[in-house]
CSV table of C-alpha atoms in Angstrom, one decimal:
chain,number,residue,atom,x,y,z
A,21,UNK,CA,-0.1,-0.1,0.0
A,22,UNK,CA,2.7,2.2,0.9
A,23,UNK,CA,4.6,1.0,-2.1
A,24,UNK,CA,1.7,2.0,-4.4
A,25,UNK,CA,1.5,5.3,-2.7
A,26,UNK,CA,5.2,6.1,-3.2
A,27,UNK,CA,4.7,5.1,-7.1
A,28,UNK,CA,1.7,7.3,-7.3
A,29,UNK,CA,3.9,10.2,-5.8
A,30,UNK,CA,6.6,9.4,-8.2
A,31,UNK,CA,4.3,9.5,-11.0
A,32,UNK,CA,2.8,12.9,-10.1
A,33,UNK,CA,6.1,14.7,-9.9
A,34,UNK,CA,6.8,14.6,-13.8
A,35,UNK,CA,3.0,15.5,-14.4
A,36,UNK,CA,3.3,18.5,-12.0
A,37,UNK,CA,6.4,19.7,-13.5
A,38,UNK,CA,4.8,19.3,-16.9
A,39,UNK,CA,1.9,21.4,-15.9
A,40,UNK,CA,4.2,24.1,-14.3
A,41,UNK,CA,6.2,24.3,-17.6
A,42,UNK,CA,2.8,24.7,-19.5
A,43,UNK,CA,1.6,27.4,-17.1
A,44,UNK,CA,4.9,29.4,-17.4
A,45,UNK,CA,4.9,29.1,-21.1
A,46,UNK,CA,1.2,30.4,-21.2
A,47,UNK,CA,1.7,33.2,-19.0
A,48,UNK,CA,5.0,34.0,-20.9
A,49,UNK,CA,3.1,34.0,-24.1
A,50,UNK,CA,0.3,36.2,-22.7
A,51,UNK,CA,2.8,38.8,-21.3
A,52,UNK,CA,5.1,39.2,-24.2
A,53,UNK,CA,2.7,40.3,-26.6
A,54,UNK,CA,1.4,42.9,-24.3
A,55,UNK,CA,4.7,44.2,-23.6
A,56,UNK,CA,5.4,44.5,-27.3
A,57,UNK,CA,2.2,46.1,-28.1
A,58,UNK,CA,2.8,48.5,-25.2
A,59,UNK,CA,6.3,49.4,-26.7
A,60,UNK,CA,4.9,49.6,-30.3
A,61,UNK,CA,2.1,51.9,-29.0
A,62,UNK,CA,4.8,54.2,-27.3
A,63,UNK,CA,6.9,54.2,-30.3
A,64,UNK,CA,3.9,55.1,-32.5
A,65,UNK,CA,2.8,57.9,-30.1
A,66,UNK,CA,6.5,59.2,-30.2
A,67,UNK,CA,6.7,59.0,-33.8
A,68,UNK,CA,3.2,60.8,-34.2
A,69,UNK,CA,4.6,63.5,-31.7
A,70,UNK,CA,7.8,63.9,-33.6
A,71,UNK,CA,5.8,64.2,-36.9
A,72,UNK,CA,3.6,66.8,-35.3
A,73,UNK,CA,6.6,68.8,-34.0
A,74,UNK,CA,8.3,68.5,-37.5
A,75,UNK,CA,5.2,69.5,-39.1
A,76,UNK,CA,4.9,72.7,-36.9
A,77,UNK,CA,8.5,73.5,-37.5
A,78,UNK,CA,8.0,73.1,-41.3
A,79,UNK,CA,4.8,75.4,-41.1
A,80,UNK,CA,6.8,78.0,-39.2
A,81,UNK,CA,9.8,77.7,-41.6
A,82,UNK,CA,7.4,78.1,-44.5
A,83,UNK,CA,5.7,81.0,-43.0
A,84,UNK,CA,9.3,82.5,-42.7
A,85,UNK,CA,10.2,81.8,-46.2
A,86,UNK,CA,6.9,83.2,-47.5
A,87,UNK,CA,7.6,86.5,-45.7
A,88,UNK,CA,11.0,86.6,-47.0
A,89,UNK,CA,9.7,85.8,-50.6
A,90,UNK,CA,7.0,88.5,-50.3
A,91,UNK,CA,9.5,91.0,-49.0
A,92,UNK,CA,11.9,90.2,-51.8
A,93,UNK,CA,9.2,90.4,-54.5
A,94,UNK,CA,8.0,93.8,-53.2
A,95,UNK,CA,11.4,95.1,-53.6
A,96,UNK,CA,11.3,94.0,-57.3
A,97,UNK,CA,7.8,95.1,-58.1
A,98,UNK,CA,8.0,98.0,-60.8
A,99,UNK,CA,5.7,100.8,-60.5
A,100,UNK,CA,4.8,103.6,-62.8
A,101,UNK,CA,3.6,107.1,-62.2
A,102,UNK,CA,2.9,110.1,-64.4
A,103,UNK,CA,4.2,113.4,-63.0
A,104,UNK,CA,2.8,116.6,-64.4
A,105,UNK,CA,4.9,119.8,-64.0
A,106,UNK,CA,4.5,123.3,-65.2
A,107,UNK,CA,7.4,125.0,-67.2
A,108,UNK,CA,8.1,127.9,-69.2
A,109,UNK,CA,7.3,127.6,-72.9
A,110,UNK,CA,10.3,129.5,-74.3
A,111,UNK,CA,9.4,132.2,-76.8
A,112,UNK,CA,11.1,132.1,-80.4
A,113,UNK,CA,13.1,135.1,-81.9
A,114,UNK,CA,12.7,136.6,-85.3
A,115,UNK,CA,15.4,138.4,-86.7
A,116,UNK,CA,14.9,141.1,-89.3
A,117,UNK,CA,17.8,142.7,-91.1
A,118,UNK,CA,17.9,146.5,-91.2
A,119,UNK,CA,20.4,148.0,-93.6
A,120,UNK,CA,19.9,151.5,-91.9
A,121,UNK,CA,21.4,150.2,-88.5
A,122,UNK,CA,25.1,150.0,-87.9
A,123,UNK,CA,26.6,146.7,-88.8
A,124,UNK,CA,26.1,144.2,-85.9
A,125,UNK,CA,23.8,146.3,-83.8
A,126,UNK,CA,20.7,144.8,-82.3
A,127,UNK,CA,17.4,146.6,-81.8
A,128,UNK,CA,14.4,144.8,-80.0
A,129,UNK,CA,11.3,145.7,-81.9
A,130,UNK,CA,9.1,143.5,-79.8
A,131,UNK,CA,9.8,141.9,-76.3
A,132,UNK,CA,9.6,138.1,-76.0
A,133,UNK,CA,7.3,136.7,-73.4
A,134,UNK,CA,7.5,133.1,-72.3
A,135,UNK,CA,4.3,131.0,-72.2
A,136,UNK,CA,3.5,128.1,-70.0
A,137,UNK,CA,3.3,124.4,-70.5
A,138,UNK,CA,2.5,121.2,-68.7
A,139,UNK,CA,5.2,118.4,-69.0
A,140,UNK,CA,4.2,114.9,-68.4
A,141,UNK,CA,6.9,112.7,-67.2
A,142,UNK,CA,6.8,109.0,-66.7
A,143,UNK,CA,8.7,107.6,-63.8
A,144,UNK,CA,9.4,103.9,-63.2
A,145,UNK,CA,10.3,102.5,-59.7
A,146,UNK,CA,11.7,99.2,-58.6
A,147,UNK,CA,10.5,99.1,-55.0
A,148,UNK,CA,11.4,102.6,-53.8
A,149,UNK,CA,14.2,103.2,-56.1
A,150,UNK,CA,13.8,105.2,-59.2
A,151,UNK,CA,15.2,103.5,-62.2
A,152,UNK,CA,14.0,105.5,-65.2
A,153,UNK,CA,12.4,108.9,-66.0
A,154,UNK,CA,11.2,109.9,-69.4
A,155,UNK,CA,9.3,113.1,-70.6
A,156,UNK,CA,6.4,111.5,-72.7
A,157,UNK,CA,4.6,114.7,-73.8
A,158,UNK,CA,3.5,118.2,-73.1
A,159,UNK,CA,0.5,120.6,-73.4
A,160,UNK,CA,0.6,124.4,-74.0
A,161,UNK,CA,-1.5,126.2,-71.4
A,162,UNK,CA,-0.5,129.8,-72.3
A,163,UNK,CA,1.1,130.8,-75.5
A,164,UNK,CA,4.3,132.6,-75.8
A,165,UNK,CA,4.9,135.9,-77.6
A,166,UNK,CA,7.7,135.9,-80.2
A,167,UNK,CA,10.6,138.4,-79.8
A,168,UNK,CA,11.3,140.5,-82.8
A,169,UNK,CA,14.9,141.9,-83.3
A,170,UNK,CA,16.3,144.1,-85.9
A,171,UNK,CA,19.9,143.5,-86.8
A,172,UNK,CA,22.0,146.1,-88.5
A,173,UNK,CA,23.6,145.3,-91.8
A,174,UNK,CA,24.9,148.8,-92.8
A,175,UNK,CA,28.5,149.0,-94.1
A,176,UNK,CA,29.7,150.9,-91.0
A,177,UNK,CA,29.9,149.9,-87.3
A,178,UNK,CA,29.1,151.7,-84.1
A,179,UNK,CA,30.9,151.4,-80.8
A,180,UNK,CA,29.2,154.1,-79.0
A,181,UNK,CA,28.0,153.4,-75.3
A,182,UNK,CA,25.3,155.4,-74.1
A,183,UNK,CA,25.7,157.3,-70.7
A,184,UNK,CA,23.6,159.1,-68.2
A,185,UNK,CA,22.0,162.3,-69.7
A,186,UNK,CA,21.8,161.1,-73.2
A,187,UNK,CA,18.7,161.2,-75.2
A,188,UNK,CA,17.6,157.7,-76.2
A,189,UNK,CA,14.7,156.3,-78.2
A,190,UNK,CA,12.3,153.3,-77.8
A,191,UNK,CA,12.9,150.5,-80.4
A,192,UNK,CA,10.1,148.2,-79.2
A,193,UNK,CA,6.5,148.6,-80.8
A,194,UNK,CA,5.1,149.1,-77.2
A,195,UNK,CA,7.3,149.3,-74.1
A,196,UNK,CA,6.2,148.9,-70.4
A,197,UNK,CA,7.9,151.3,-68.1
A,198,UNK,CA,7.8,150.1,-64.4
A,199,UNK,CA,8.2,151.6,-61.1
A,200,UNK,CA,11.1,149.1,-60.3
A,201,UNK,CA,13.7,147.3,-62.5
A,202,UNK,CA,11.7,144.2,-62.2
A,203,UNK,CA,9.3,142.4,-64.7
A,204,UNK,CA,6.8,142.0,-61.9
A,205,UNK,CA,6.8,145.6,-60.9
A,206,UNK,CA,3.8,147.7,-61.3
A,207,UNK,CA,3.5,149.5,-64.9
A,208,UNK,CA,3.9,153.0,-64.7
A,209,UNK,CA,3.2,153.8,-68.5
A,210,UNK,CA,3.6,152.3,-71.9
A,211,UNK,CA,5.6,154.0,-74.6
A,212,UNK,CA,5.4,153.7,-78.3
A,213,UNK,CA,8.4,153.1,-80.8
A,214,UNK,CA,10.6,156.0,-81.5
A,215,UNK,CA,9.6,158.0,-78.4
A,216,UNK,CA,12.5,160.1,-77.0
A,217,UNK,CA,13.3,159.7,-73.4
A,218,UNK,CA,16.2,160.7,-71.2
A,219,UNK,CA,18.6,158.2,-69.6
A,220,UNK,CA,19.0,158.8,-65.9
A,221,UNK,CA,20.7,155.6,-64.8
A,222,UNK,CA,21.7,152.0,-65.7
A,223,UNK,CA,21.2,149.0,-63.5
A,224,UNK,CA,22.4,145.6,-65.1
A,225,UNK,CA,19.8,145.1,-68.0
A,226,UNK,CA,17.7,148.0,-67.1
A,227,UNK,CA,17.6,151.8,-67.9
A,228,UNK,CA,16.0,154.4,-65.7
A,229,UNK,CA,14.5,156.8,-67.9
A,230,UNK,CA,12.5,160.1,-67.7
A,231,UNK,CA,9.7,160.8,-70.1
A,232,UNK,CA,7.8,164.1,-69.4
A,233,UNK,CA,6.9,163.8,-65.7
A,234,UNK,CA,7.2,160.0,-65.5
A,235,UNK,CA,10.3,158.5,-64.0
A,236,UNK,CA,10.6,154.7,-64.3
A,237,UNK,CA,12.6,151.5,-65.4
A,238,UNK,CA,12.6,149.6,-68.8
A,239,UNK,CA,14.6,147.0,-70.5
A,240,UNK,CA,17.9,148.4,-71.8
A,241,UNK,CA,17.6,146.2,-75.0
A,242,UNK,CA,14.7,148.2,-76.1
A,243,UNK,CA,16.5,151.6,-76.6
A,244,UNK,CA,18.9,153.0,-79.1
A,245,UNK,CA,21.0,156.2,-79.1
A,246,UNK,CA,20.2,156.6,-82.8
A,247,UNK,CA,17.8,159.1,-83.6
A,248,UNK,CA,15.1,157.6,-85.8
A,249,UNK,CA,15.3,158.2,-89.7
A,250,UNK,CA,18.9,159.3,-89.3
A,251,UNK,CA,22.2,157.8,-89.1
A,252,UNK,CA,26.0,158.7,-89.0
A,253,UNK,CA,28.7,156.5,-90.3
A,254,UNK,CA,31.7,155.3,-88.0
A,255,UNK,CA,34.7,153.5,-88.7
A,256,UNK,CA,34.2,149.7,-88.8
A,257,UNK,CA,35.7,148.3,-85.5
A,258,UNK,CA,38.4,145.7,-85.6
A,259,UNK,CA,38.2,142.2,-83.9
A,260,UNK,CA,38.8,142.6,-80.3
A,261,UNK,CA,41.1,139.5,-79.8
A,262,UNK,CA,43.6,137.9,-82.2
A,263,UNK,CA,43.4,134.2,-83.0
A,264,UNK,CA,46.3,133.5,-80.6
A,265,UNK,CA,44.6,135.5,-77.7
A,266,UNK,CA,41.4,133.4,-78.3
A,267,UNK,CA,43.2,130.0,-78.4
A,268,UNK,CA,45.0,130.9,-75.1
A,269,UNK,CA,41.5,131.3,-73.5
A,270,UNK,CA,40.2,127.9,-74.9
A,271,UNK,CA,40.2,124.9,-72.4
A,272,UNK,CA,37.9,121.9,-71.6
A,273,UNK,CA,37.2,123.6,-68.3
A,274,UNK,CA,36.6,127.2,-69.5
A,275,UNK,CA,33.3,128.8,-68.3
A,276,UNK,CA,30.6,128.7,-71.0
A,277,UNK,CA,28.4,131.3,-69.5
A,278,UNK,CA,30.7,134.2,-70.8
A,279,UNK,CA,31.2,135.2,-74.4
A,280,UNK,CA,33.9,133.8,-76.5
A,281,UNK,CA,35.2,137.2,-77.5
A,282,UNK,CA,34.9,136.5,-81.3
A,283,UNK,CA,33.8,139.5,-83.4
A,284,UNK,CA,30.9,139.1,-85.9
A,285,UNK,CA,33.5,138.9,-88.6
A,286,UNK,CA,35.3,136.2,-86.9
A,287,UNK,CA,32.1,134.0,-86.5
A,288,UNK,CA,31.8,134.4,-90.2
A,289,UNK,CA,35.4,133.4,-90.8
A,290,UNK,CA,35.4,130.1,-88.9
A,291,UNK,CA,32.5,128.9,-91.3
A,292,UNK,CA,33.4,130.7,-94.6
A,293,UNK,CA,35.4,128.0,-96.3
A,294,UNK,CA,34.5,124.9,-94.4
A,295,UNK,CA,34.3,121.7,-96.4
A,296,UNK,CA,32.4,119.8,-93.8
A,297,UNK,CA,29.5,122.4,-94.0
A,298,UNK,CA,28.3,120.7,-97.3
A,299,UNK,CA,24.8,122.5,-97.3
A,300,UNK,CA,26.3,125.9,-96.2
A,301,UNK,CA,24.0,125.8,-93.2
A,302,UNK,CA,26.5,127.1,-90.8
A,303,UNK,CA,27.9,129.5,-93.2
A,304,UNK,CA,24.7,131.0,-93.9
A,305,UNK,CA,23.7,131.4,-90.1
A,306,UNK,CA,27.1,132.2,-88.5
A,307,UNK,CA,25.9,135.6,-87.4
A,308,UNK,CA,23.1,134.0,-85.1
A,309,UNK,CA,25.7,132.4,-82.9
A,310,UNK,CA,27.3,135.8,-82.6
A,311,UNK,CA,23.8,137.4,-81.9
A,312,UNK,CA,23.0,134.8,-79.4
A,313,UNK,CA,26.3,135.3,-77.4
A,314,UNK,CA,25.9,139.0,-77.4
A,315,UNK,CA,22.3,138.9,-76.1
A,316,UNK,CA,22.4,135.9,-73.6
A,317,UNK,CA,26.1,136.0,-72.3
A,318,UNK,CA,26.9,132.5,-73.7
A,319,UNK,CA,29.9,131.2,-75.5
A,320,UNK,CA,28.8,131.2,-79.2
A,321,UNK,CA,31.4,128.8,-80.3
A,322,UNK,CA,30.3,126.4,-77.8
A,323,UNK,CA,26.7,126.7,-79.1
A,324,UNK,CA,27.9,126.1,-82.7
A,325,UNK,CA,29.8,123.1,-81.5
A,326,UNK,CA,26.8,121.5,-79.9
A,327,UNK,CA,24.9,122.2,-83.1
A,328,UNK,CA,27.6,120.4,-85.2
A,329,UNK,CA,27.8,117.5,-82.8
A,330,UNK,CA,24.1,116.9,-82.6
A,331,UNK,CA,23.2,117.4,-86.2
A,332,UNK,CA,26.3,116.1,-88.0
A,333,UNK,CA,26.9,119.4,-89.6
A,334,UNK,CA,23.3,119.9,-90.4
A,335,UNK,CA,22.9,116.4,-92.1
A,336,UNK,CA,20.4,114.7,-89.7
A,337,UNK,CA,16.7,114.4,-90.8
A,338,UNK,CA,15.6,116.6,-87.9
A,339,UNK,CA,18.2,119.3,-89.0
A,340,UNK,CA,17.2,119.2,-92.5
A,341,UNK,CA,13.5,118.8,-92.2
A,342,UNK,CA,12.7,120.8,-89.2
A,343,UNK,CA,15.4,123.5,-89.1
A,344,UNK,CA,16.5,122.1,-85.8
A,345,UNK,CA,20.3,121.7,-85.4
A,346,UNK,CA,20.0,120.6,-81.8
A,347,UNK,CA,17.5,117.9,-81.9
A,348,UNK,CA,15.7,120.1,-79.3
A,349,UNK,CA,12.6,118.5,-77.8
A,350,UNK,CA,13.3,115.0,-79.1
A,351,UNK,CA,12.4,112.2,-76.7
A,352,UNK,CA,14.2,108.8,-77.0
A,353,UNK,CA,11.0,106.9,-77.7
A,354,UNK,CA,10.4,108.9,-80.9
A,355,UNK,CA,12.9,111.5,-81.5
A,356,UNK,CA,11.9,112.7,-84.9
A,357,UNK,CA,8.2,113.2,-84.1
A,358,UNK,CA,8.7,114.8,-80.7
A,359,UNK,CA,11.4,117.3,-81.9
A,360,UNK,CA,10.7,120.9,-82.4
A,361,UNK,CA,9.8,122.4,-85.9
A,362,UNK,CA,11.4,125.8,-86.4
A,363,UNK,CA,10.7,128.3,-89.2
A,364,UNK,CA,14.4,128.8,-89.9
A,365,UNK,CA,17.6,127.9,-88.2
A,366,UNK,CA,18.0,131.4,-86.4
A,367,UNK,CA,14.9,130.5,-84.3
A,368,UNK,CA,16.5,127.3,-82.9
A,369,UNK,CA,20.0,128.7,-82.4
A,370,UNK,CA,18.4,131.7,-80.4
A,371,UNK,CA,16.1,129.4,-78.4
A,372,UNK,CA,18.8,126.9,-77.4
A,373,UNK,CA,21.1,129.6,-76.5
A,374,UNK,CA,18.4,130.9,-73.9
A,375,UNK,CA,17.7,127.4,-72.6
A,376,UNK,CA,21.4,126.9,-71.9
A,377,UNK,CA,21.7,130.3,-70.2
A,378,UNK,CA,18.5,129.7,-68.2
A,379,UNK,CA,18.7,126.1,-67.1
A,380,UNK,CA,22.3,124.7,-67.5
A,381,UNK,CA,24.9,127.4,-67.3
A,382,UNK,CA,23.9,129.5,-64.3
A,383,UNK,CA,22.9,128.7,-60.8
A,384,UNK,CA,19.3,129.4,-59.6
A,385,UNK,CA,18.7,133.2,-59.1
A,386,UNK,CA,21.5,134.4,-61.2
A,387,UNK,CA,20.5,137.5,-63.3
A,388,UNK,CA,20.5,136.7,-67.0
A,389,UNK,CA,19.2,138.2,-70.2
A,390,UNK,CA,16.3,140.8,-70.2
A,391,UNK,CA,16.3,141.1,-66.4
A,392,UNK,CA,15.2,137.4,-65.9
A,393,UNK,CA,16.8,135.0,-63.4
A,394,UNK,CA,18.2,131.7,-64.0
A,395,UNK,CA,16.1,128.6,-63.0
A,396,UNK,CA,19.2,126.7,-62.7
A,397,UNK,CA,17.2,123.4,-63.0
A,398,UNK,CA,20.0,121.4,-64.5
A,399,UNK,CA,22.9,123.5,-63.4
A,400,UNK,CA,26.1,121.3,-62.4
A,401,UNK,CA,28.7,124.0,-63.2
A,402,UNK,CA,29.2,126.4,-66.2
A,403,UNK,CA,31.7,123.9,-68.1
A,404,UNK,CA,31.3,121.1,-70.6
A,405,UNK,CA,31.4,118.4,-67.9
A,406,UNK,CA,28.7,120.2,-65.9
A,407,UNK,CA,26.4,120.5,-68.8
A,408,UNK,CA,27.0,116.8,-69.8
A,409,UNK,CA,25.6,115.7,-66.5
A,410,UNK,CA,22.0,116.5,-67.4
A,411,UNK,CA,22.0,117.5,-71.1
A,412,UNK,CA,23.1,114.2,-72.7
A,413,UNK,CA,23.1,110.5,-71.6
A,414,UNK,CA,26.2,110.0,-73.6
A,415,UNK,CA,29.1,110.3,-71.1
A,416,UNK,CA,31.4,111.2,-73.9
A,417,UNK,CA,29.2,114.1,-75.1
A,418,UNK,CA,31.4,116.8,-73.6
A,419,UNK,CA,34.6,115.4,-75.2
A,420,UNK,CA,32.8,115.3,-78.6
A,421,UNK,CA,31.7,119.0,-78.4
A,422,UNK,CA,35.1,120.2,-77.2
A,423,UNK,CA,36.6,118.5,-80.3
A,424,UNK,CA,34.4,120.7,-82.5
A,425,UNK,CA,35.2,123.8,-80.4
A,426,UNK,CA,38.9,123.3,-80.9
A,427,UNK,CA,38.2,122.7,-84.6
A,428,UNK,CA,36.3,125.9,-85.0
A,429,UNK,CA,38.9,128.1,-83.1
A,430,UNK,CA,41.5,126.6,-85.4
A,431,UNK,CA,39.6,128.1,-88.4
A,432,UNK,CA,40.1,131.7,-87.2
């Protein structure tokens, strides 16, 4: 009995061991998946969190990039605007030969009055930076009044200079006498042509005169000392400077708001036998460079050199068809159509001389021709280099003009 019990106990041991192994294996199997699932879940959550963080970083980075792109593009955006400005409409000058006046004498028969015009300018900006500016048109709002000038062509010359106490005579068809030497001063009286007055005083471009009981100021250019309908011959004056003296004054940096010093005869001489002047345009209009110099205090040789440089000795279509030796008024977009048309070459020579004196060669406020003051809009010094800054886009323009100035001086 005891033996059987012992055998039974011996048989139970392997069975119990097997059972325990099964239980361990079962619970191990149950625990391993749970642990693996928990780890996978944690890993997945970490990956989602990392993805979310990366997504936020990407979004923030994109927002920064977009702002930079917008800022960059804003700087490159081109904007256009049309600006309207009011400017003087320069009058033109008509020259009329008078054989009864001494050779080279000028008498103003009618005062010139500037008109007004609106100028339309297109400006293009890149961001806030102005990258181009172009005049695209204009509109006349007030017409100008032409100036009429008699030029003496008699065989004799007069070098007389009027002085206080002289009787002088009005040359303009109608002359305003003002209470002060100023174009804007109150008008005292108007005098007709050939009226005799007494010269009391001189002040720059003005004369103080007495007519009957009236005492006032009028422009000096509108008087002559020659009694109407009578004249007296005087010996023809010689040239003031020799060729060598004039050449000694010539330089690239010379002031152009001063006369060259050439006489009328010398201006004619430099073009008299010029082979490059195939159409005789400069030969036939040499005197107008002298008259411009005399009236507007500008170097007439410089003026002629600009005309040669711009027109190719008068060979350009604008010069040939429009009597415009300077290409005056031409815009880059359509130079021929926009350039001014003149009735003859003298009108263009006279007008451009005044433009140089008024806008380029004198600082703002400088007293210039006819009692006017310089606008100085494009003034950068009274030299070739100074004019080049705003007059021409070609940086070598000044050198080209100076080459023709030297050429003309050598023709003396």
